[in-house]
Amino acid sequence: MTYLNQIFGIIKKDITTELRAKEAVTAMLVFGLMVIVIFNFAFNLSSQEQITITPGLLWVAFIFAGILGLNHSFSAEHENNCLQGMMLTPMPRSAIYIGKLATSSIFMFISEIFMLFFFIWLFDVRFTGKWPHLFLVMFLGTIGYCIVGTLFSAIAVGTRVRVFLLPILQFPIVIPVIIASVEATAVLLEEDAAIGYFDWLKILLSFNIIFFTVCVLLFDYILEE
Amino acid sequence: MPDSKASKILFVLTFVCMIVALYLAFLYAPVEATQGEVYRILFFHVPSAWVAFLAFGVTCFCSVAFLMKKDLKWDRIASSSAEIGLLLCTITLITGSIWAKSEWGIWWAWDARLTTTLILWLIYLSYAMLRGYIDVETKRAYLSSVVGIIGFIDVLIVYGSIRWWRTQHPQPVIGGGDESGLAPAMLFTLLFCVGTFTLLFFTLLRSKIELQKASEEVDYFHKVLAQK
């Protein structure tokens, strides 16, 4: 089996389980919706304020929902010792990491699209003509979020408290991703040309490259005991 | 308590330097023209910030060393250093906040350096929490090393991205151009304080490592006794 096949094996396994159980995406989507609705009551916005607060609100919903998915990613493997089973298969640990990263990102991205749809419906936000730009930010932001999150998810299941440690580890580290994603989204909502959009994208991209390399290298040690 | 000769020398040296630093900071350094006496907090704010960064750097270095050598000695240094760093980072935030209140009229501003320090503090707080939640020694060492490395790399990116976001903290005063600069007496005091805090860091690090060793021994004896 080549390395790529091994990664696809993990992805296929995760997608199959998800299609049967429909746990991660549903939970993320519903939770994200709740966040959006609660925000509406918490701020009681006028239509002008909505424009300024939209990017932040959207990303808060994404990252809070994302935590659920990431927690699920490895805690689901912890039941019935599935993680042990995966470690016994003759594949490098990094393949497990990359496979898990891919599925976490896919699930999070799918639920983000639905959340975005609801968001536009509820708040009447217009991204006219800038859809590819928005999806690019969402794509890079989600991957960046999951690069660190997948690693921390594996760390968190190794502890006594499992689930609630993940956000504590995750949030301070992903601050650059949050800043860059929110700012890039805010730029897209402005009337004029998107100034600074690509600068924020560069930050996202460099974060992703640096941490992808670091996390692939470090993942081997996490499953070691 | 420090036991070896080197530890004793380090301890005495730190103690003497601390006394001298107090004298320099409160009596020797002249009153600042615009800020008055308040500026003296600089002599505690800057050194503790510097040592906090140093401590987290040591944590990152020792975490890498642990993952390569797999010797728990490195983990002991990494965790001790992180703990001291967390303490000094707290002091930095508190002294900075007091200073900000008197200078800017507010306790806090979401500026690049302040925010980075706060995030740094949060990262190592989560590092400390992670260690508290793992019982097995080797596992704790592996997992926290990974967080120690990621945290340190992240700080650099956090700083870069927040600086683009906004900045209010004064630009570097020393070596920041012809206009900037501290009076020689102030500069000397500041450098002396930085040196003293660095010595203090090593003194604390040494005793923390000794303490950890002792506590590991006690744990070991507990285990042996429980088996009998």
Coordinates of C-alpha atoms in Angstrom, one line a residue:
Chain A
M1 CA 0.0 0.0 0.0
T2 CA 1.4 3.4 -0.9
Y3 CA 1.3 6.3 1.5
L4 CA -1.5 8.0 -0.4
N5 CA -3.6 4.8 -0.3
Q6 CA -3.2 4.6 3.4
I7 CA -4.4 8.2 3.8
F8 CA -7.4 7.5 1.6
G9 CA -8.1 4.4 3.6
I10 CA -8.4 6.5 6.8
I11 CA -10.6 9.1 4.9
K12 CA -12.8 6.4 3.5
K13 CA -13.2 4.7 6.9
D14 CA -14.2 8.0 8.5
I15 CA -16.6 9.1 5.8
T16 CA -18.3 5.7 5.9
T17 CA -18.8 5.9 9.7
E18 CA -20.0 9.4 9.3
L19 CA -22.5 8.5 6.6
R20 CA -23.9 5.8 8.8
A21 CA -24.0 7.6 12.1
K22 CA -24.3 11.2 10.8
E23 CA -23.0 12.5 14.1
A24 CA -20.2 15.0 13.5
V25 CA -21.7 17.2 10.7
T26 CA -25.2 17.3 12.2
A27 CA -23.9 18.2 15.7
M28 CA -21.7 20.9 14.3
L29 CA -24.4 22.4 12.1
V30 CA -27.1 22.5 14.7
F31 CA -24.7 23.9 17.3
G32 CA -23.5 26.5 14.9
L33 CA -27.1 27.5 14.2
M34 CA -27.7 27.9 17.9
V35 CA -24.7 30.1 18.3
I36 CA -26.0 32.3 15.4
V37 CA -29.4 32.6 17.0
I38 CA -28.1 33.3 20.4
F39 CA -25.8 36.0 19.1
N40 CA -28.8 37.7 17.5
F41 CA -30.5 38.0 20.9
A42 CA -27.2 38.9 22.7
F43 CA -26.6 41.9 20.4
N44 CA -30.0 42.9 19.0
L45 CA -28.4 44.4 15.9
S46 CA -29.6 47.2 13.6
S47 CA -29.0 46.5 9.9
Q48 CA -25.9 48.8 9.8
E49 CA -24.3 47.1 12.8
Q50 CA -24.9 43.7 11.2
I51 CA -22.4 44.4 8.4
T52 CA -19.6 45.3 10.9
I53 CA -20.3 42.4 13.2
T54 CA -21.0 39.7 10.5
P55 CA -17.5 38.4 9.8
G56 CA -16.8 37.9 13.5
L57 CA -20.1 36.3 14.2
L58 CA -19.8 33.9 11.3
W59 CA -16.4 32.8 12.4
V60 CA -17.3 32.5 16.1
A61 CA -20.1 30.1 14.9
F62 CA -17.6 28.2 12.8
I63 CA -14.9 27.8 15.4
F64 CA -17.3 26.9 18.2
A65 CA -19.0 24.3 16.0
G66 CA -15.6 23.1 14.8
I67 CA -14.5 22.2 18.3
L68 CA -17.4 19.7 18.5
G69 CA -16.2 18.0 15.3
L70 CA -12.6 17.9 16.3
N71 CA -13.4 16.5 19.7
H72 CA -15.4 13.8 18.0
S73 CA -12.5 13.0 15.6
F74 CA -10.4 11.2 18.2
S75 CA -12.8 10.6 21.0
A76 CA -14.8 8.4 18.6
E77 CA -11.7 6.3 18.1
H78 CA -11.1 6.0 21.8
E79 CA -14.2 3.9 22.2
N80 CA -13.7 0.2 21.7
N81 CA -10.0 0.9 21.5
C82 CA -10.2 1.8 17.8
L83 CA -7.1 4.0 18.1
Q84 CA -5.1 1.0 19.3
G85 CA -6.3 -0.9 16.3
M86 CA -5.3 1.9 13.9
M87 CA -1.9 2.1 15.6
L88 CA -1.4 -1.6 15.0
T89 CA -1.9 -1.3 11.3
P90 CA 1.4 -1.2 9.3
M91 CA 1.2 2.4 8.3
P92 CA 3.1 5.5 9.4
R93 CA 1.5 7.6 12.1
S94 CA 1.6 10.6 9.9
A95 CA -0.8 8.9 7.5
I96 CA -3.3 8.6 10.4
Y97 CA -2.8 12.3 11.1
I98 CA -3.3 13.5 7.5
G99 CA -6.3 11.2 7.0
K100 CA -7.9 12.5 10.2
L101 CA -7.0 16.1 9.3
A102 CA -8.7 15.7 5.9
T103 CA -11.9 14.2 7.3
S104 CA -12.1 16.8 10.1
S105 CA -11.7 19.6 7.5
I106 CA -14.2 18.1 5.1
F107 CA -16.9 17.7 7.8
M108 CA -16.3 21.2 9.2
F109 CA -16.3 22.7 5.7
I110 CA -19.6 21.0 4.9
S111 CA -21.3 22.2 8.0
E112 CA -19.8 25.7 7.4
I113 CA -21.5 25.9 4.0
F114 CA -24.9 25.1 5.6
M115 CA -24.3 27.6 8.4
L116 CA -23.4 30.2 5.8
F117 CA -26.6 29.5 4.0
F118 CA -28.7 30.0 7.2
F119 CA -26.7 33.0 8.1
I120 CA -27.3 34.8 4.8
W121 CA -31.0 33.9 5.1
L122 CA -31.3 35.2 8.6
F123 CA -29.2 38.3 8.4
D124 CA -29.5 39.4 4.8
V125 CA -25.7 39.7 4.2
R126 CA -24.5 40.1 0.6
F127 CA -21.3 38.6 -0.7
T128 CA -22.3 39.4 -4.3
G129 CA -19.7 38.4 -6.8
K130 CA -17.2 37.4 -4.2
W131 CA -18.2 33.8 -3.5
P132 CA -14.9 32.2 -4.7
H133 CA -13.0 34.6 -2.5
L134 CA -15.2 33.8 0.5
F135 CA -14.9 30.0 -0.1
L136 CA -11.1 30.3 -0.4
V137 CA -11.0 32.0 3.0
M138 CA -13.3 29.5 4.6
F139 CA -11.3 26.7 3.0
L140 CA -7.9 27.9 4.2
G141 CA -9.2 29.0 7.6
T142 CA -10.9 25.6 8.2
I143 CA -7.8 23.7 7.2
G144 CA -5.6 25.9 9.5
Y145 CA -8.0 25.4 12.3
C146 CA -8.1 21.6 11.8
I147 CA -4.3 21.3 11.4
V148 CA -3.7 22.2 15.0
G149 CA -7.1 20.9 16.2
T150 CA -6.5 17.3 14.9
L151 CA -3.2 17.2 16.8
F152 CA -4.7 18.6 20.0
S153 CA -7.7 16.3 19.7
A154 CA -5.3 13.3 19.8
I155 CA -3.5 14.9 22.8
A156 CA -6.8 15.6 24.6
V157 CA -8.0 12.0 24.4
G158 CA -4.8 10.9 26.0
T159 CA -5.6 12.8 29.2
R160 CA -7.9 12.2 32.1
V161 CA -10.4 14.8 31.1
R162 CA -10.6 14.0 27.4
V163 CA -13.2 16.4 26.0
F164 CA -12.9 19.7 27.7
L165 CA -9.2 20.2 27.3
L166 CA -9.4 20.6 23.6
P167 CA -10.8 24.2 23.4
I168 CA -8.4 25.3 26.1
L169 CA -5.4 24.1 24.1
Q170 CA -6.8 25.0 20.8
F171 CA -8.1 28.6 21.1
P172 CA -4.9 30.4 22.0
I173 CA -3.0 28.7 19.3
V174 CA -5.4 29.4 16.5
I175 CA -5.7 33.1 17.2
P176 CA -3.7 34.0 14.0
V177 CA -6.2 31.9 11.9
I178 CA -9.1 33.6 13.6
I179 CA -7.7 37.1 13.0
A180 CA -6.8 36.5 9.4
S181 CA -10.1 34.7 8.5
V182 CA -12.3 37.3 10.2
E183 CA -10.3 40.2 8.6
A184 CA -10.3 38.7 5.1
T185 CA -14.1 38.1 5.4
A186 CA -14.6 41.6 6.6
V187 CA -12.7 42.9 3.5
L188 CA -15.0 41.0 1.2
L189 CA -18.1 42.7 2.7
E190 CA -16.8 46.2 1.9
E191 CA -18.2 47.9 -1.1
D192 CA -15.0 48.8 -2.9
A193 CA -12.2 46.5 -4.1
A194 CA -10.9 44.0 -1.6
I195 CA -7.9 45.8 -0.2
G196 CA -5.7 43.7 2.0
Y197 CA -7.5 40.5 1.2
F198 CA -4.5 38.7 -0.2
D199 CA -2.3 39.9 2.8
W200 CA -4.6 38.1 5.2
L201 CA -4.6 35.1 2.9
K202 CA -0.8 35.1 3.1
I203 CA -0.9 34.9 6.9
L204 CA -3.4 32.0 6.7
L205 CA -1.3 30.2 4.1
S206 CA 2.0 30.6 6.0
F207 CA 0.3 29.5 9.3
N208 CA -1.0 26.4 7.5
I209 CA 2.4 25.5 5.9
I210 CA 4.4 26.0 9.1
F211 CA 2.0 24.1 11.4
F212 CA 1.3 21.4 8.9
T213 CA 5.0 20.6 8.8
V214 CA 5.4 20.9 12.6
C215 CA 2.3 18.8 13.3
V216 CA 3.2 16.0 10.9
L217 CA 6.6 15.8 12.5
L218 CA 5.2 15.9 16.1
F219 CA 2.3 13.5 15.6
D220 CA 4.5 10.4 15.9
Y221 CA 5.3 11.3 19.5
I222 CA 1.7 11.7 20.6
L223 CA 0.6 8.2 20.1
E224 CA 3.8 6.9 21.6
E225 CA 3.6 5.8 25.2
Chain B
M1 CA 17.2 24.3 49.3
P2 CA 20.3 24.6 47.1
D3 CA 22.8 21.9 48.1
S4 CA 25.7 21.9 45.7
K5 CA 28.4 24.6 45.8
A6 CA 27.5 26.1 42.4
S7 CA 23.9 26.4 43.6
K8 CA 25.0 28.2 46.8
I9 CA 27.1 30.7 44.8
L10 CA 24.2 31.3 42.4
F11 CA 21.8 31.8 45.3
V12 CA 24.1 34.3 47.1
L13 CA 24.9 36.2 43.8
T14 CA 21.2 36.5 43.0
F15 CA 20.4 37.7 46.5
V16 CA 23.1 40.4 46.4
C17 CA 22.1 41.5 42.9
M18 CA 18.5 41.8 44.0
I19 CA 19.4 44.2 46.7
V20 CA 21.6 46.3 44.4
A21 CA 18.8 46.2 41.8
L22 CA 16.3 47.6 44.3
Y23 CA 18.7 50.4 45.2
L24 CA 19.4 51.2 41.6
A25 CA 15.7 51.1 40.6
F26 CA 14.4 53.2 43.4
L27 CA 17.2 55.6 44.4
Y28 CA 19.9 55.7 41.8
A29 CA 17.9 56.1 38.6
P30 CA 16.8 59.7 38.1
V31 CA 13.1 60.8 38.0
E32 CA 11.7 60.8 34.5
A33 CA 10.8 64.1 33.0
T34 CA 7.2 63.5 31.9
Q35 CA 6.1 60.4 33.8
G36 CA 7.6 61.2 37.2
E37 CA 8.2 58.3 39.6
V38 CA 5.7 55.9 37.9
Y39 CA 8.2 55.0 35.2
R40 CA 10.3 53.0 37.8
I41 CA 7.9 50.1 37.2
L42 CA 9.9 49.8 33.9
F43 CA 12.7 48.2 35.9
F44 CA 10.4 45.3 36.9
H45 CA 8.2 45.2 33.8
V46 CA 10.8 44.8 31.1
P47 CA 13.0 42.3 32.9
S48 CA 10.1 40.0 33.8
A49 CA 8.9 40.1 30.2
W50 CA 12.4 39.3 29.0
V51 CA 12.8 36.4 31.4
A52 CA 9.3 35.1 30.6
F53 CA 10.3 34.9 26.9
L54 CA 13.6 33.3 27.9
A55 CA 11.9 30.7 30.0
F56 CA 9.4 29.8 27.3
G57 CA 12.4 29.5 24.9
V58 CA 14.1 27.2 27.3
T59 CA 10.9 25.1 27.5
C60 CA 10.7 24.8 23.7
F61 CA 14.4 23.9 23.4
C62 CA 14.2 21.3 26.2
S63 CA 10.9 19.9 24.7
V64 CA 12.7 19.3 21.4
A65 CA 15.7 17.8 23.3
F66 CA 13.3 15.5 25.2
L67 CA 11.6 14.2 22.0
M68 CA 15.0 13.5 20.5
K69 CA 16.8 12.0 23.5
K70 CA 13.8 10.6 25.3
D71 CA 15.4 11.4 28.6
L72 CA 13.0 12.6 31.4
K73 CA 15.7 15.0 32.6
W74 CA 14.8 17.3 29.7
D75 CA 11.2 17.2 30.5
R76 CA 11.9 18.2 34.1
I77 CA 13.7 21.3 32.9
A78 CA 11.0 22.1 30.3
S79 CA 8.2 22.0 32.8
S80 CA 10.0 23.8 35.5
S81 CA 11.0 26.6 33.1
A82 CA 7.4 26.9 31.8
E83 CA 6.1 27.3 35.3
I84 CA 8.6 30.0 36.1
G85 CA 7.8 31.6 32.8
L86 CA 4.1 31.6 33.6
L87 CA 4.8 33.3 36.9
L88 CA 6.9 36.0 35.3
C89 CA 4.4 36.5 32.4
T90 CA 1.8 37.1 35.1
I91 CA 4.0 39.7 36.7
T92 CA 4.6 41.3 33.3
L93 CA 0.8 41.6 32.7
I94 CA 0.2 43.0 36.2
T95 CA 3.0 45.5 36.2
G96 CA 2.1 46.5 32.6
S97 CA -1.5 47.0 33.5
I98 CA -0.6 49.2 36.5
W99 CA 1.7 51.3 34.3
A100 CA -0.9 51.5 31.5
K101 CA -3.5 52.9 34.0
S102 CA -1.2 55.7 35.0
E103 CA 0.1 56.5 31.5
W104 CA -2.8 55.7 29.1
G105 CA -5.6 56.0 31.7
I106 CA -6.8 52.5 31.0
W107 CA -5.9 49.1 32.5
W108 CA -5.7 47.4 29.2
A109 CA -5.4 48.1 25.4
W110 CA -5.7 45.5 22.7
D111 CA -2.4 46.3 21.2
A112 CA 0.1 44.0 19.5
R113 CA 2.5 43.4 22.3
L114 CA 0.0 43.4 25.1
T115 CA -2.3 41.0 23.3
T116 CA 0.6 38.7 22.3
T117 CA 1.7 38.6 26.0
L118 CA -1.8 37.7 27.0
I119 CA -2.0 34.9 24.5
L120 CA 1.4 33.7 25.5
W121 CA 0.2 33.5 29.0
L122 CA -2.9 31.6 27.9
I123 CA -0.9 29.1 25.9
Y124 CA 1.4 28.2 28.8
L125 CA -1.6 28.2 31.2
S126 CA -3.1 25.5 29.0
Y127 CA 0.3 23.8 29.0
A128 CA 0.3 23.7 32.8
M129 CA -3.3 22.4 32.8
L130 CA -2.5 19.7 30.3
R131 CA 0.3 18.5 32.6
G132 CA -2.1 18.4 35.5
Y133 CA -4.5 16.2 33.7
I134 CA -2.1 13.4 32.8
D135 CA -1.0 10.9 35.4
V136 CA 1.5 8.7 33.6
E137 CA 4.9 10.3 33.7
T138 CA 6.2 9.4 30.2
K139 CA 2.9 10.2 28.5
R140 CA 2.8 13.6 30.3
A141 CA 6.3 14.3 29.0
Y142 CA 5.5 13.4 25.4
L143 CA 2.2 15.3 25.2
S144 CA 3.4 18.4 27.0
S145 CA 6.6 18.6 24.9
V146 CA 4.5 18.7 21.7
V147 CA 2.4 21.6 23.2
G148 CA 5.6 23.3 24.4
I149 CA 7.0 23.3 20.9
I150 CA 3.8 24.4 19.1
G151 CA 3.2 27.1 21.7
F152 CA 6.5 28.7 21.1
I153 CA 6.3 28.7 17.3
D154 CA 2.8 30.1 17.5
V155 CA 3.9 33.1 19.5
L156 CA 5.9 34.4 16.6
I157 CA 3.0 34.1 14.2
V158 CA 0.6 35.6 16.8
Y159 CA 2.8 38.6 17.2
G160 CA 3.1 39.1 13.4
S161 CA -0.6 38.8 12.8
I162 CA -1.6 41.0 15.7
R163 CA 0.9 43.7 14.7
W164 CA -0.9 44.0 11.4
W165 CA -4.1 44.2 13.3
R166 CA -3.2 47.2 15.5
T167 CA -0.5 48.8 17.7
Q168 CA -0.4 51.2 20.6
H169 CA 2.5 50.0 22.8
P170 CA 5.5 52.3 22.6
Q171 CA 8.0 51.3 19.9
P172 CA 11.3 50.0 21.2
V173 CA 12.9 52.9 23.0
I174 CA 16.4 51.6 23.0
G175 CA 18.1 51.6 19.6
G176 CA 14.8 52.8 18.0
G177 CA 16.5 55.8 16.1
D178 CA 18.2 59.1 17.0
E179 CA 15.2 60.6 18.9
S180 CA 14.8 57.6 21.2
G181 CA 16.9 56.5 24.0
L182 CA 17.1 56.3 27.8
A183 CA 19.3 58.4 30.0
P184 CA 22.6 56.5 30.7
A185 CA 21.7 56.0 34.4
M186 CA 18.3 54.6 33.5
L187 CA 19.8 52.3 30.8
F188 CA 22.4 51.0 33.2
T189 CA 19.7 50.3 35.8
L190 CA 17.5 48.6 33.3
L191 CA 20.3 46.4 32.0
F192 CA 21.3 45.5 35.6
C193 CA 17.7 44.6 36.4
V194 CA 17.5 42.4 33.3
G195 CA 20.7 40.7 34.4
T196 CA 19.4 40.2 37.9
F197 CA 16.1 38.7 36.7
T198 CA 18.0 36.4 34.5
L199 CA 20.0 35.2 37.5
L200 CA 16.8 34.9 39.5
F201 CA 15.4 32.7 36.7
F202 CA 18.3 30.3 36.9
T203 CA 18.2 30.2 40.7
L204 CA 14.5 29.4 40.6
L205 CA 14.9 26.9 37.8
R206 CA 17.6 25.0 39.7
S207 CA 15.5 24.8 42.9
K208 CA 12.4 23.9 41.0
I209 CA 14.2 21.0 39.3
E210 CA 15.6 19.8 42.6
L211 CA 12.1 20.0 44.0
Q212 CA 10.7 18.0 41.2
K213 CA 13.4 15.3 41.6
A214 CA 12.6 15.1 45.3
S215 CA 8.9 14.8 44.6
E216 CA 9.5 12.0 42.1
E217 CA 11.6 10.2 44.7
V218 CA 8.8 10.5 47.2
D219 CA 6.3 9.1 44.6
Y220 CA 8.6 6.2 44.0
F221 CA 8.9 5.3 47.7
H222 CA 5.1 5.6 48.0
K223 CA 4.8 3.1 45.2
V224 CA 7.3 0.7 46.7
L225 CA 5.7 0.9 50.1
A226 CA 2.2 0.4 48.6
Q227 CA 3.4 -2.8 47.0
K228 CA 4.8 -4.3 50.3

